[in-house]
Amino acid sequence: MTKINTVNDLENLRNKILEDREKFRATLVICGGTGCQASRAGGVIDEIKKELDNHGLNESVCLRTTGCHGFCEQGPLIVIEPDNLFYCHVTPDDVHEIITKTILNNEIVERLLYTDPVSGNLIKTESEIPFYKAQDRQILTQNRQVDPCSIEDYIAIGGYTALGKTLFEMSPESVVQEIMDSELRGRGGGGFPTGLKWAECREAPGDEKYVICNADEGDPGAYMDRCVLEGNPHLVLEGMLIGAWAIGASQGHIYVRNEYPLAVDNIRVAVQQARESGLLGDGILGSKFSFDVEISRGGGAFVCGESTALMASLEGKVGEPKPKDVHTVIDGLWHKPTTLNNVETWANVPAIMKNGSSAFAAKGSKGSKGTKILALTGCIKNTGLVEVEMGTPIKNIVFDIGGGANNEKPVKAVQTGGPSGGCLPVEKFDLPVDFDELYDAGSMIGSGGMVVMDEETCMVDVAKYFLTFLQDESCGKCVPCRIGVSRMLEIVTDITEGRGKLKQINLLEELGDTLSHTALCGLGKTAANPVLSTLRYFREEYEIHIEEKKCPAGVCQELITYAIDPESCTFCGLCKKACPHNAITGEKKQAHEIDLGLCIKCGICRSECKFESIIIN
């Protein structure tokens, strides 16, 4: 590993790396993120290595395994540079053809191109695909440019130059001011002004201070931080280095969710490479600044995403939150001043320092600057990671980027912000992705989860799901959260099982209001949001469940029955064959019936029927 002792060494190394790359006629960029690995990307990578070796192309063709490209729905993905040819759904069996036709003969393998679902046209490059075209990928675009386990790749795209500028051209105070001027707000959920947090920590008394990267991402349907950390760990490290210089810290901690093994592996490699290169440790880049990082694996507790609970866990204690009467920027880790930001927040810092605060603040809405990474999941055609300018309307994300519902059924709602967020109806899709606008509407950006729901989604059941999750994940330290969430879950369960009463709706709102005002930590204070938002926008569903004992979406099992429509049924017998409880009777080519006494309402018959003859009453 080349030792980098000065800013000149860094620049010389970058020039050498770029010069060495001129020998490559092409670069095969393959997504090696968690999503594509689940789709056999590992087999594709192994096959590419074999083919390159068999054809003697190792010296002229570069293979770069990267982090997530975002379009998870289409993985495994390959981009072939310099023409940026985009291949999707690649399998190991496709590799020989890619090498022999595309690499050796400049022929396009058309069956691997992306097909526009609207026009039916084949699209050759990533930038032309609607999913990417409608985005503003400031952070995620770097994932395709670097192998996360190669510090040379990161240096080649200008990595650590922002650190050099910070150390030798700016004072710590001016760095803090630059972050304040950028109006960067924390991307972990609360949206607190990052510069203000840094300023308070810098001004706090004490010679020993800490910076922490919160990578304990636990929201259902959210994986933004995971993909940034596993795809571009040096970007996060550089952000932490700049933050440490600004507040006067010499030690940092990265707290990674235990369920993110690839992110853990890649950040460990990055830290080791940075140490060996002299970018972590004593006298960084020949300055008087010294800084190092430790990596800790979380135990999978959702509550440890809360700052004080995370710090307690780092100290070896039970991960429980503390009252916020004393701020962690004054009394944080080991009772020392501490600055904690999440992965995405740290990842924004190098670009702000390199390009200036005004460039960052030029994007976004009045109170929410820059871009935001979102995990788009649920009943949507194009699932994956998206990055949009703050202020982008929800409808643009769901329909222009996401392509709308994946089953052609009308989109009903979107849930933003995870368990701490809320559910917004399609009538509210003009709302922008903005911290304050979504909060006023009864939801929040949160860490960036965005789950799309269609008309077959029961909003009462959605509230029940998140309450169940929060009950399981509550640390139980404070009474409002421990008892309040459990009581709300009991009431919602009664409603979904036909035992609900109208007066319980008012009780739910009262409990939710009490919880939001009295719970100890931010997670408890927002625990009622899924219930309160569904009551605000979908109250009639609660009322139908209670008064008519029906579930309009046909989801709540205690309130539905299955039947066979004789008009559309062909009596093929597939449903009877699939039923695990032999609840369907009738001979082939003759009328079939469902015995409601035996039916467990598992829905297997409905999923097996090709003619949509199984109906829900």
Coordinates of C-alpha atoms in Angstrom, one line a residue:
M1 CA 0.0 0.0 0.0
T2 CA 1.4 3.4 -1.1
K3 CA 2.1 5.7 1.8
I4 CA 0.5 9.1 1.4
N5 CA 2.4 11.6 3.4
T6 CA 1.4 14.9 1.8
V7 CA -1.3 16.4 -0.4
N8 CA 1.2 16.3 -3.3
D9 CA 1.6 12.5 -2.7
L10 CA -2.2 12.2 -2.9
E11 CA -2.3 14.1 -6.2
N12 CA 0.6 12.2 -7.7
L13 CA -1.0 8.9 -6.8
R14 CA -4.2 9.9 -8.4
N15 CA -2.5 10.9 -11.6
K16 CA -0.6 7.6 -11.7
I17 CA -3.8 5.6 -11.2
L18 CA -5.5 7.4 -14.0
E19 CA -2.5 7.0 -16.3
D20 CA -2.3 3.3 -15.6
R21 CA -6.0 2.9 -16.5
E22 CA -5.4 4.3 -20.0
K23 CA -4.2 0.8 -21.1
F24 CA -7.7 -0.7 -20.6
R25 CA -9.9 -0.9 -23.8
A26 CA -13.0 -1.5 -21.6
T27 CA -14.1 -1.9 -18.0
L28 CA -16.8 -4.3 -17.0
V29 CA -18.6 -2.8 -14.0
I30 CA -20.7 -5.3 -12.2
C31 CA -22.9 -4.6 -9.2
G32 CA -21.7 -6.7 -6.2
G33 CA -24.1 -5.2 -3.6
T34 CA -26.2 -7.4 -1.3
G35 CA -29.2 -7.3 -3.7
C36 CA -27.3 -8.4 -6.8
Q37 CA -25.4 -11.0 -4.8
A38 CA -28.8 -12.5 -3.8
S39 CA -29.4 -12.8 -7.6
R40 CA -26.3 -14.8 -8.3
A41 CA -24.0 -11.9 -9.1
G42 CA -21.1 -13.9 -7.5
G43 CA -21.5 -16.6 -10.1
V44 CA -21.4 -13.9 -12.9
I45 CA -18.2 -12.4 -11.4
D46 CA -16.5 -15.8 -11.3
E47 CA -17.5 -16.5 -14.8
I48 CA -16.2 -13.2 -16.1
K49 CA -12.8 -13.8 -14.5
K50 CA -12.6 -17.2 -16.2
E51 CA -13.6 -15.8 -19.6
L52 CA -11.1 -12.9 -19.3
D53 CA -8.4 -15.4 -18.5
N54 CA -9.4 -17.8 -21.3
H55 CA -9.3 -15.0 -23.9
G56 CA -6.1 -13.4 -22.5
L57 CA -7.9 -10.1 -21.7
N58 CA -6.7 -9.5 -18.2
E59 CA -4.3 -6.8 -19.3
S60 CA -6.7 -5.0 -21.6
V61 CA -10.1 -5.3 -19.9
C62 CA -10.7 -4.2 -16.3
L63 CA -13.2 -5.9 -14.0
R64 CA -14.6 -3.7 -11.3
T65 CA -17.0 -5.1 -8.7
T66 CA -18.9 -2.3 -7.1
G67 CA -21.6 -1.6 -4.6
C68 CA -25.3 -1.2 -5.3
H69 CA -26.3 0.6 -8.6
G70 CA -29.8 1.2 -7.3
F71 CA -32.0 -0.6 -9.8
C72 CA -32.3 -3.8 -7.6
E73 CA -35.3 -5.0 -9.6
Q74 CA -33.1 -5.6 -12.7
G75 CA -30.1 -7.2 -11.0
P76 CA -27.5 -8.6 -11.6
L77 CA -26.4 -5.5 -13.5
I78 CA -23.3 -4.9 -15.7
V79 CA -22.3 -1.5 -17.2
I80 CA -19.6 -1.7 -19.9
E81 CA -17.4 1.4 -20.1
P82 CA -16.5 3.6 -21.9
D83 CA -19.8 3.4 -23.8
N84 CA -21.8 2.8 -20.6
L85 CA -23.7 -0.1 -22.2
F86 CA -26.2 -1.3 -19.7
Y87 CA -27.0 -5.1 -19.3
C88 CA -29.6 -6.4 -16.8
H89 CA -30.7 -9.7 -15.4
V90 CA -27.3 -11.1 -16.3
T91 CA -26.6 -14.8 -15.5
P92 CA -23.4 -16.8 -15.6
D93 CA -24.5 -18.4 -18.8
D94 CA -24.6 -14.9 -20.5
V95 CA -20.9 -14.1 -19.8
H96 CA -19.3 -16.0 -22.7
E97 CA -21.6 -14.1 -25.1
I98 CA -20.8 -10.7 -23.5
I99 CA -17.1 -11.3 -23.8
T100 CA -17.0 -12.8 -27.3
K101 CA -19.6 -10.4 -28.8
T102 CA -19.5 -7.1 -26.9
I103 CA -15.9 -7.0 -25.7
L104 CA -14.2 -8.6 -28.7
N105 CA -16.5 -7.6 -31.6
N106 CA -18.4 -4.5 -30.3
E107 CA -21.7 -6.3 -30.8
I108 CA -24.7 -5.6 -28.5
V109 CA -26.5 -8.6 -26.9
E110 CA -29.9 -7.2 -27.3
R111 CA -31.7 -9.7 -25.0
L112 CA -29.7 -8.3 -22.1
L113 CA -30.7 -4.7 -22.7
Y114 CA -33.4 -3.0 -20.6
T115 CA -36.8 -2.9 -22.2
D116 CA -38.9 0.2 -21.6
P117 CA -42.2 -1.2 -20.3
V118 CA -44.2 1.7 -21.8
S119 CA -42.8 1.9 -25.3
G120 CA -41.3 -1.5 -25.6
N121 CA -38.0 0.0 -26.9
L122 CA -34.6 -1.4 -26.0
I123 CA -32.5 1.0 -24.1
K124 CA -28.7 0.8 -24.4
T125 CA -27.3 3.1 -21.6
E126 CA -28.1 3.7 -18.0
S127 CA -28.7 7.4 -18.4
E128 CA -31.6 6.8 -20.9
I129 CA -33.5 4.5 -18.5
P130 CA -36.5 6.3 -16.9
F131 CA -35.6 4.9 -13.5
Y132 CA -32.2 6.7 -13.6
K133 CA -33.2 9.6 -15.8
A134 CA -35.6 11.1 -13.3
Q135 CA -33.1 11.0 -10.5
D136 CA -30.3 13.4 -9.3
R137 CA -27.7 10.9 -8.2
Q138 CA -25.0 12.9 -6.3
I139 CA -23.9 10.2 -3.9
L140 CA -25.1 7.0 -5.5
T141 CA -23.4 7.7 -8.8
Q142 CA -20.1 7.1 -7.1
N143 CA -21.0 3.6 -6.3
R144 CA -20.6 2.6 -9.9
Q145 CA -17.2 4.3 -10.1
V146 CA -15.4 2.5 -7.2
D147 CA -14.6 -1.0 -6.0
P148 CA -15.4 -0.6 -2.3
C149 CA -12.3 -2.6 -1.4
S150 CA -10.0 -0.4 -3.5
I151 CA -8.7 2.9 -2.0
E152 CA -7.1 3.5 -5.4
D153 CA -10.5 3.6 -7.0
Y154 CA -11.7 6.2 -4.5
I155 CA -8.6 8.3 -4.9
A156 CA -9.0 8.1 -8.7
I157 CA -12.4 10.0 -8.6
G158 CA -10.9 12.7 -6.3
G159 CA -11.3 10.9 -3.0
Y160 CA -9.6 12.6 0.0
T161 CA -8.9 15.8 -1.8
A162 CA -11.7 17.5 0.2
L163 CA -9.8 16.3 3.4
G164 CA -6.6 17.9 2.1
K165 CA -8.4 21.2 1.4
T166 CA -9.9 21.1 4.8
L167 CA -6.6 20.5 6.6
F168 CA -4.5 23.0 4.8
E169 CA -6.8 25.7 3.5
M170 CA -9.4 26.0 6.2
S171 CA -9.6 26.4 10.0
P172 CA -11.9 24.2 12.0
E173 CA -14.2 27.1 12.6
S174 CA -14.5 27.8 8.9
V175 CA -15.3 24.1 8.2
V176 CA -18.2 24.3 10.7
Q177 CA -19.4 27.5 9.1
E178 CA -19.3 25.9 5.7
I179 CA -21.5 23.0 6.9
M180 CA -23.9 25.5 8.5
D181 CA -24.0 27.6 5.3
S182 CA -24.8 24.4 3.3
E183 CA -27.9 23.9 5.4
L184 CA -27.3 20.2 5.5
R185 CA -29.8 18.5 7.8
G186 CA -29.3 15.1 9.3
R187 CA -30.4 12.2 7.0
G188 CA -31.0 9.8 9.9
G189 CA -34.6 10.9 10.5
G190 CA -34.9 14.0 12.7
G191 CA -33.5 16.4 10.2
F192 CA -31.5 18.4 12.8
P193 CA -29.1 21.0 11.2
T194 CA -25.7 19.3 11.0
G195 CA -23.7 22.5 11.2
L196 CA -25.4 23.5 14.4
K197 CA -24.6 20.1 16.0
W198 CA -21.0 20.4 15.0
A199 CA -20.8 24.0 16.3
E200 CA -22.2 23.0 19.7
C201 CA -19.8 20.1 20.0
R202 CA -16.8 22.2 19.0
E203 CA -17.7 24.8 21.6
A204 CA -18.3 22.2 24.3
P205 CA -15.6 22.2 27.0
G206 CA -13.2 19.3 27.1
D207 CA -10.1 18.2 25.3
E208 CA -11.4 14.7 24.4
K209 CA -14.2 14.5 21.9
Y210 CA -15.7 11.8 19.6
V211 CA -17.4 11.5 16.3
I212 CA -19.8 8.5 15.6
C213 CA -21.2 7.1 12.4
N214 CA -24.6 5.6 13.0
A215 CA -25.0 2.7 10.6
D216 CA -27.6 0.9 12.7
E217 CA -30.3 1.2 10.1
G218 CA -33.3 -0.8 11.3
D219 CA -36.4 0.5 9.6
P220 CA -38.4 -2.2 7.7
G221 CA -37.9 -1.5 4.0
A222 CA -34.9 0.7 4.4
Y223 CA -31.4 0.0 3.2
M224 CA -29.9 3.3 2.1
D225 CA -27.1 3.5 4.7
R226 CA -26.2 -0.2 4.1
C227 CA -25.7 0.4 0.4
V228 CA -23.6 3.6 0.8
L229 CA -21.4 2.0 3.5
E230 CA -20.9 -1.3 1.6
G231 CA -20.5 0.5 -1.8
N232 CA -18.4 3.5 -0.9
P233 CA -16.9 3.2 2.6
H234 CA -14.0 5.7 1.9
L235 CA -16.6 8.4 1.2
V236 CA -18.0 7.9 4.7
L237 CA -14.5 7.8 6.3
E238 CA -13.5 11.0 4.6
G239 CA -16.7 12.7 5.9
M240 CA -15.9 11.6 9.4
L241 CA -12.3 12.8 9.1
I242 CA -13.4 16.2 8.1
G243 CA -16.0 16.3 10.9
A244 CA -13.4 15.2 13.4
W245 CA -11.0 17.9 12.4
A246 CA -13.8 20.5 12.6
I247 CA -14.9 19.6 16.2
G248 CA -11.5 18.6 17.6
A249 CA -11.9 14.8 17.9
S250 CA -9.1 12.3 17.6
Q251 CA -11.3 9.1 17.8
G252 CA -14.3 7.9 15.8
H253 CA -16.6 5.0 16.0
I254 CA -18.7 3.3 13.3
Y255 CA -21.6 1.4 14.8
V256 CA -22.8 -1.0 12.1
R257 CA -25.9 -3.2 12.2
N258 CA -25.0 -6.8 12.8
E259 CA -27.2 -7.9 10.0
Y260 CA -25.1 -6.0 7.4
P261 CA -22.1 -8.4 7.0
L262 CA -21.0 -7.1 3.6
A263 CA -21.0 -3.5 4.9
V264 CA -19.0 -4.6 7.9
D265 CA -16.4 -6.4 5.7
N266 CA -16.0 -3.5 3.3
I267 CA -15.7 -0.8 6.0
R268 CA -13.1 -2.9 7.8
V269 CA -11.1 -3.2 4.6
A270 CA -11.4 0.6 4.0
V271 CA -10.2 1.4 7.5
Q272 CA -7.2 -0.9 7.2
Q273 CA -6.3 0.6 3.8
A274 CA -6.7 4.2 5.1
R275 CA -4.4 3.3 8.1
E276 CA -1.8 1.7 5.8
S277 CA -1.9 4.7 3.5
G278 CA -1.5 7.2 6.3
L279 CA -5.0 8.7 6.0
L280 CA -5.8 7.4 9.4
G281 CA -3.5 7.6 12.4
D282 CA -1.0 10.3 13.4
G283 CA 0.0 13.3 11.4
I284 CA -2.5 12.8 8.5
L285 CA -1.2 14.2 5.2
G286 CA 1.7 15.8 7.1
S287 CA -0.5 17.9 9.3
K288 CA -0.8 17.9 13.1
F289 CA -4.2 16.2 12.9
S290 CA -4.5 12.6 14.2
F291 CA -7.5 10.5 14.0
D292 CA -8.5 6.8 14.0
V293 CA -11.7 4.8 13.9
E294 CA -13.0 1.7 15.6
I295 CA -15.8 -0.5 14.2
S296 CA -18.5 -2.0 16.4
R297 CA -21.2 -4.4 15.4
G298 CA -24.7 -3.7 16.9
G299 CA -26.8 -6.4 18.3
G300 CA -29.8 -5.9 16.0
A301 CA -31.9 -3.8 18.4
F302 CA -34.0 -1.2 16.7
V303 CA -33.8 1.1 19.6
C304 CA -30.0 1.4 19.2
G305 CA -30.6 3.6 16.2
E306 CA -31.4 6.2 18.8
S307 CA -28.3 8.2 19.6
T308 CA -28.1 7.8 23.4
A309 CA -29.0 4.1 23.2
L310 CA -26.3 3.6 20.6
M311 CA -23.7 5.3 22.8
A312 CA -24.8 3.2 25.8
S313 CA -24.3 0.1 23.6
L314 CA -20.8 1.3 22.6
E315 CA -20.0 1.6 26.2
G316 CA -20.9 -2.0 26.8
K317 CA -24.2 -1.3 28.5
V318 CA -27.7 -2.2 27.7
G319 CA -28.9 -0.2 24.7
E320 CA -31.4 2.1 26.4
P321 CA -32.1 5.8 25.7
K322 CA -31.5 8.5 28.1
P323 CA -33.5 11.7 28.7
K324 CA -32.5 14.5 26.3
D325 CA -32.2 17.2 29.0
V326 CA -28.4 17.0 28.4
H327 CA -27.4 17.0 24.8
T328 CA -24.8 14.4 23.6
V329 CA -22.8 17.2 22.0
I330 CA -21.9 18.1 25.5
D331 CA -22.3 14.8 27.5
G332 CA -22.1 11.9 25.0
L333 CA -20.0 8.8 24.7
W334 CA -18.1 8.2 27.9
H335 CA -19.6 11.6 29.1
K336 CA -17.5 13.4 26.5
P337 CA -18.7 15.8 23.8
T338 CA -19.8 13.7 20.9
T339 CA -21.1 14.3 17.3
L340 CA -23.2 11.6 15.9
N341 CA -24.4 11.5 12.3
N342 CA -25.7 8.7 10.1
V343 CA -24.0 7.2 7.0
E344 CA -25.7 9.4 4.5
T345 CA -25.0 12.6 6.4
W346 CA -21.3 11.9 6.6
A347 CA -21.3 10.9 2.9
N348 CA -22.5 14.4 2.0
V349 CA -19.7 16.2 3.7
P350 CA -16.8 15.7 1.3
A351 CA -18.7 17.2 -1.7
I352 CA -19.7 20.2 0.4
M353 CA -16.1 20.9 1.3
K354 CA -14.9 20.3 -2.3
N355 CA -17.6 22.2 -4.2
G356 CA -18.6 24.8 -1.6
S357 CA -21.7 25.2 0.5
S358 CA -23.5 27.2 -2.1
A359 CA -23.4 24.4 -4.6
F360 CA -25.1 22.0 -2.1
A361 CA -27.6 24.6 -1.0
A362 CA -28.6 25.4 -4.6
K363 CA -30.4 22.1 -4.7
G364 CA -33.5 21.3 -2.7
S365 CA -36.4 23.2 -1.2
K366 CA -36.5 26.2 1.1
G367 CA -36.0 24.2 4.3
S368 CA -34.4 20.9 3.0
K369 CA -31.3 21.3 0.9
G370 CA -29.4 18.8 -1.3
T371 CA -30.5 15.4 -2.3
K372 CA -32.0 12.4 -0.4
I373 CA -31.5 8.7 -0.9
L374 CA -34.7 6.7 -0.7
A375 CA -35.4 2.9 -0.6
L376 CA -38.4 2.4 -3.0
T377 CA -40.2 -0.8 -2.2
G378 CA -43.6 -2.4 -1.9
C379 CA -46.2 -2.7 -4.7
I380 CA -44.1 -0.9 -7.2
K381 CA -42.7 -2.0 -10.6
N382 CA -39.2 -0.5 -10.1
T383 CA -37.9 -1.3 -6.7
G384 CA -34.5 -0.1 -5.6
L385 CA -32.5 2.8 -4.3
V386 CA -33.2 6.2 -5.7
E387 CA -31.7 9.6 -5.1
V388 CA -33.7 12.7 -5.8
E389 CA -33.4 16.4 -5.2
M390 CA -35.1 17.5 -1.9
G391 CA -38.5 19.0 -2.8
T392 CA -39.3 16.4 -5.5
P393 CA -43.0 15.5 -5.3
I394 CA -43.9 12.0 -4.1
K395 CA -45.8 11.3 -7.3
N396 CA -42.7 11.8 -9.4
I397 CA -40.9 9.2 -7.3
V398 CA -43.7 6.7 -7.3
F399 CA -44.8 7.0 -10.9
D400 CA -41.9 8.4 -12.9
I401 CA -39.1 6.5 -11.2
G402 CA -41.1 3.7 -9.7
G403 CA -43.3 3.1 -12.7
G404 CA -46.5 2.8 -10.6
A405 CA -48.0 -0.3 -9.1
N406 CA -46.5 -3.6 -10.2
N407 CA -49.9 -5.3 -10.6
E408 CA -51.7 -2.6 -12.6
K409 CA -54.0 -2.0 -9.6
P410 CA -54.4 1.6 -8.4
V411 CA -51.8 3.0 -6.0
K412 CA -53.5 3.7 -2.7
A413 CA -50.9 5.1 -0.4
V414 CA -47.2 5.4 0.5
Q415 CA -45.6 4.9 3.8
T416 CA -42.6 7.1 4.5
G417 CA -40.1 7.2 7.3
G418 CA -40.4 3.6 8.6
P419 CA -42.2 2.8 11.9
S420 CA -41.7 6.4 12.9
G421 CA -43.3 7.7 9.8
G422 CA -46.9 7.7 8.5
C423 CA -49.1 6.6 5.6
L424 CA -50.1 9.2 3.0
P425 CA -53.0 8.7 0.6
V426 CA -52.5 9.1 -3.2
E427 CA -54.4 12.4 -2.9
K428 CA -51.3 13.7 -1.0
F429 CA -48.7 12.7 -3.6
D430 CA -48.2 16.3 -4.6
L431 CA -46.4 16.7 -1.3
P432 CA -42.6 17.2 -1.7
V433 CA -39.9 15.1 -0.1
D434 CA -39.2 17.8 2.5
F435 CA -38.6 17.4 6.2
D436 CA -41.1 20.0 7.3
E437 CA -43.8 19.4 4.7
L438 CA -44.0 15.7 5.4
Y439 CA -44.0 16.3 9.2
D440 CA -46.9 18.7 8.9
A441 CA -48.8 16.0 6.9
G442 CA -48.4 13.5 9.7
S443 CA -45.4 11.6 8.3
M444 CA -41.7 12.2 8.0
I445 CA -38.7 11.5 5.7
G446 CA -37.1 9.4 8.4
S447 CA -34.0 7.6 7.2
G448 CA -35.6 7.3 3.7
G449 CA -37.8 4.2 3.5
M450 CA -40.7 4.6 1.0
V451 CA -43.2 1.7 0.8
V452 CA -45.8 1.9 -1.9
M453 CA -49.2 0.3 -1.3
D454 CA -52.0 -0.6 -3.7
E455 CA -55.8 -1.0 -3.2
E456 CA -55.3 -4.5 -1.8
T457 CA -53.5 -3.1 1.2
C458 CA -55.5 -2.8 4.4
M459 CA -54.4 0.3 6.3
V460 CA -55.6 -1.0 9.6
D461 CA -53.5 -4.1 9.1
V462 CA -50.5 -1.8 8.2
A463 CA -50.9 0.0 11.5
K464 CA -51.1 -3.4 13.2
Y465 CA -47.9 -4.5 11.5
F466 CA -45.8 -1.5 12.6
L467 CA -47.2 -1.6 16.2
T468 CA -46.2 -5.3 16.4
F469 CA -42.7 -4.4 15.2
L470 CA -42.4 -1.5 17.7
Q471 CA -43.7 -3.6 20.6
D472 CA -41.1 -6.2 19.9
E473 CA -38.3 -3.6 19.5
S474 CA -39.3 -1.3 22.4
C475 CA -36.6 -1.3 25.1
G476 CA -39.3 -1.1 27.7
K477 CA -37.5 1.5 29.8
C478 CA -40.4 4.1 29.9
V479 CA -44.0 3.4 30.7
P480 CA -45.6 5.3 27.8
C481 CA -43.8 3.3 25.2
R482 CA -43.9 -0.1 27.1
I483 CA -47.5 0.1 28.0
G484 CA -48.9 2.5 25.4
V485 CA -47.7 0.7 22.3
S486 CA -49.0 -2.6 23.7
R487 CA -52.4 -1.2 24.5
M488 CA -52.6 0.4 21.0
L489 CA -51.7 -2.9 19.5
E490 CA -54.4 -4.7 21.5
I491 CA -57.1 -2.2 20.2
V492 CA -56.0 -2.4 16.6
T493 CA -55.9 -6.2 16.8
D494 CA -59.5 -6.2 18.2
I495 CA -60.5 -4.1 15.2
T496 CA -58.9 -6.4 12.7
E497 CA -60.5 -9.4 14.3
G498 CA -64.1 -8.1 14.5
R499 CA -64.2 -7.1 18.2
G500 CA -63.6 -3.4 17.7
K501 CA -65.9 -0.6 19.0
L502 CA -66.2 2.9 17.6
K503 CA -65.2 4.5 20.9
Q504 CA -61.8 2.8 20.6
I505 CA -60.9 5.1 17.7
N506 CA -61.0 8.1 20.0
L507 CA -59.0 6.0 22.6
L508 CA -56.4 5.3 19.9
E509 CA -56.0 9.0 19.2
E510 CA -55.7 9.8 22.9
L511 CA -53.1 7.1 23.5
G512 CA -51.2 8.2 20.4
D513 CA -51.2 11.8 21.6
T514 CA -50.0 10.8 25.1
L515 CA -47.3 8.6 23.7
S516 CA -45.9 11.4 21.4
H517 CA -45.7 13.8 24.3
T518 CA -44.4 11.6 27.1
A519 CA -42.2 8.8 25.7
L520 CA -38.6 9.0 26.7
C521 CA -36.9 9.0 23.3
G522 CA -37.6 9.9 19.7
L523 CA -38.5 6.4 18.8
G524 CA -41.2 6.2 21.4
K525 CA -42.5 9.7 20.6
T526 CA -43.1 8.7 17.0
A527 CA -44.3 5.2 17.6
A528 CA -48.0 6.2 17.2
N529 CA -47.5 7.8 13.8
P530 CA -48.6 4.9 11.7
V531 CA -51.8 4.7 13.6
L532 CA -52.5 8.4 13.8
S533 CA -51.7 8.9 10.1
T534 CA -54.0 6.0 9.0
L535 CA -56.8 7.3 11.3
R536 CA -56.2 10.8 9.8
Y537 CA -56.5 9.7 6.1
F538 CA -58.2 6.3 6.2
R539 CA -60.6 6.6 9.1
E540 CA -63.4 5.0 7.1
E541 CA -61.5 1.7 6.9
Y542 CA -61.4 1.6 10.7
E543 CA -65.2 2.3 10.8
I544 CA -66.0 -0.4 8.2
H545 CA -64.0 -2.9 10.2
I546 CA -65.9 -2.0 13.3
E547 CA -69.4 -1.4 12.1
E548 CA -69.7 -3.8 9.2
K549 CA -67.2 -6.4 10.4
K550 CA -65.6 -6.3 7.0
C551 CA -62.1 -5.7 5.6
P552 CA -62.4 -3.7 2.4
A553 CA -59.0 -4.8 1.1
G554 CA -59.8 -8.5 1.9
V555 CA -56.7 -8.8 4.2
C556 CA -57.8 -9.3 7.8
Q557 CA -58.5 -13.0 8.0
E558 CA -61.1 -13.0 10.8
L559 CA -63.3 -10.7 8.7
I560 CA -63.1 -12.5 5.3
T561 CA -64.3 -15.7 3.6
Y562 CA -63.2 -17.3 0.4
A563 CA -65.6 -18.5 -2.3
I564 CA -65.4 -19.8 -5.9
D565 CA -67.0 -17.7 -8.6
P566 CA -68.9 -20.3 -10.8
E567 CA -69.1 -17.8 -13.7
S568 CA -65.3 -17.6 -14.3
C569 CA -64.2 -21.0 -12.8
T570 CA -63.1 -23.6 -15.4
F571 CA -63.1 -26.3 -12.7
C572 CA -59.5 -27.2 -13.6
G573 CA -58.9 -28.5 -10.1
L574 CA -55.6 -26.5 -9.4
C575 CA -57.1 -24.8 -6.3
K576 CA -58.2 -28.2 -4.9
K577 CA -54.8 -29.7 -5.5
A578 CA -53.0 -26.7 -3.9
C579 CA -55.2 -26.5 -0.7
P580 CA -53.2 -27.8 2.2
H581 CA -56.3 -28.5 4.3
N582 CA -58.5 -30.3 1.7
A583 CA -61.1 -27.6 2.1
I584 CA -62.0 -27.5 -1.6
T585 CA -64.4 -30.2 -2.9
G586 CA -65.6 -31.0 -6.4
E587 CA -64.6 -33.3 -9.3
K588 CA -62.7 -32.0 -12.3
K589 CA -64.9 -30.3 -14.9
Q590 CA -67.6 -30.0 -12.2
A591 CA -68.5 -27.3 -9.7
H592 CA -66.1 -26.7 -6.8
E593 CA -66.9 -25.4 -3.4
I594 CA -64.9 -24.2 -0.4
D595 CA -65.7 -25.7 3.0
L596 CA -65.5 -22.7 5.3
G597 CA -65.2 -24.9 8.3
L598 CA -61.9 -26.4 7.0
C599 CA -60.6 -23.2 5.2
I600 CA -57.8 -21.5 7.1
K601 CA -57.8 -18.5 4.7
C602 CA -54.2 -19.0 3.7
G603 CA -54.9 -17.7 0.2
I604 CA -52.9 -20.4 -1.6
C605 CA -55.9 -21.3 -3.7
R606 CA -56.3 -17.7 -4.8
S607 CA -52.6 -17.4 -5.8
E608 CA -52.8 -20.7 -7.8
C609 CA -56.0 -19.8 -9.7
K610 CA -55.1 -18.6 -13.2
F611 CA -58.6 -17.2 -13.8
E612 CA -59.1 -15.1 -10.7
S613 CA -62.1 -17.2 -9.8
I614 CA -61.3 -17.3 -6.0
I615 CA -63.1 -14.3 -4.6
I616 CA -63.0 -12.7 -1.1
N617 CA -66.2 -11.9 0.6

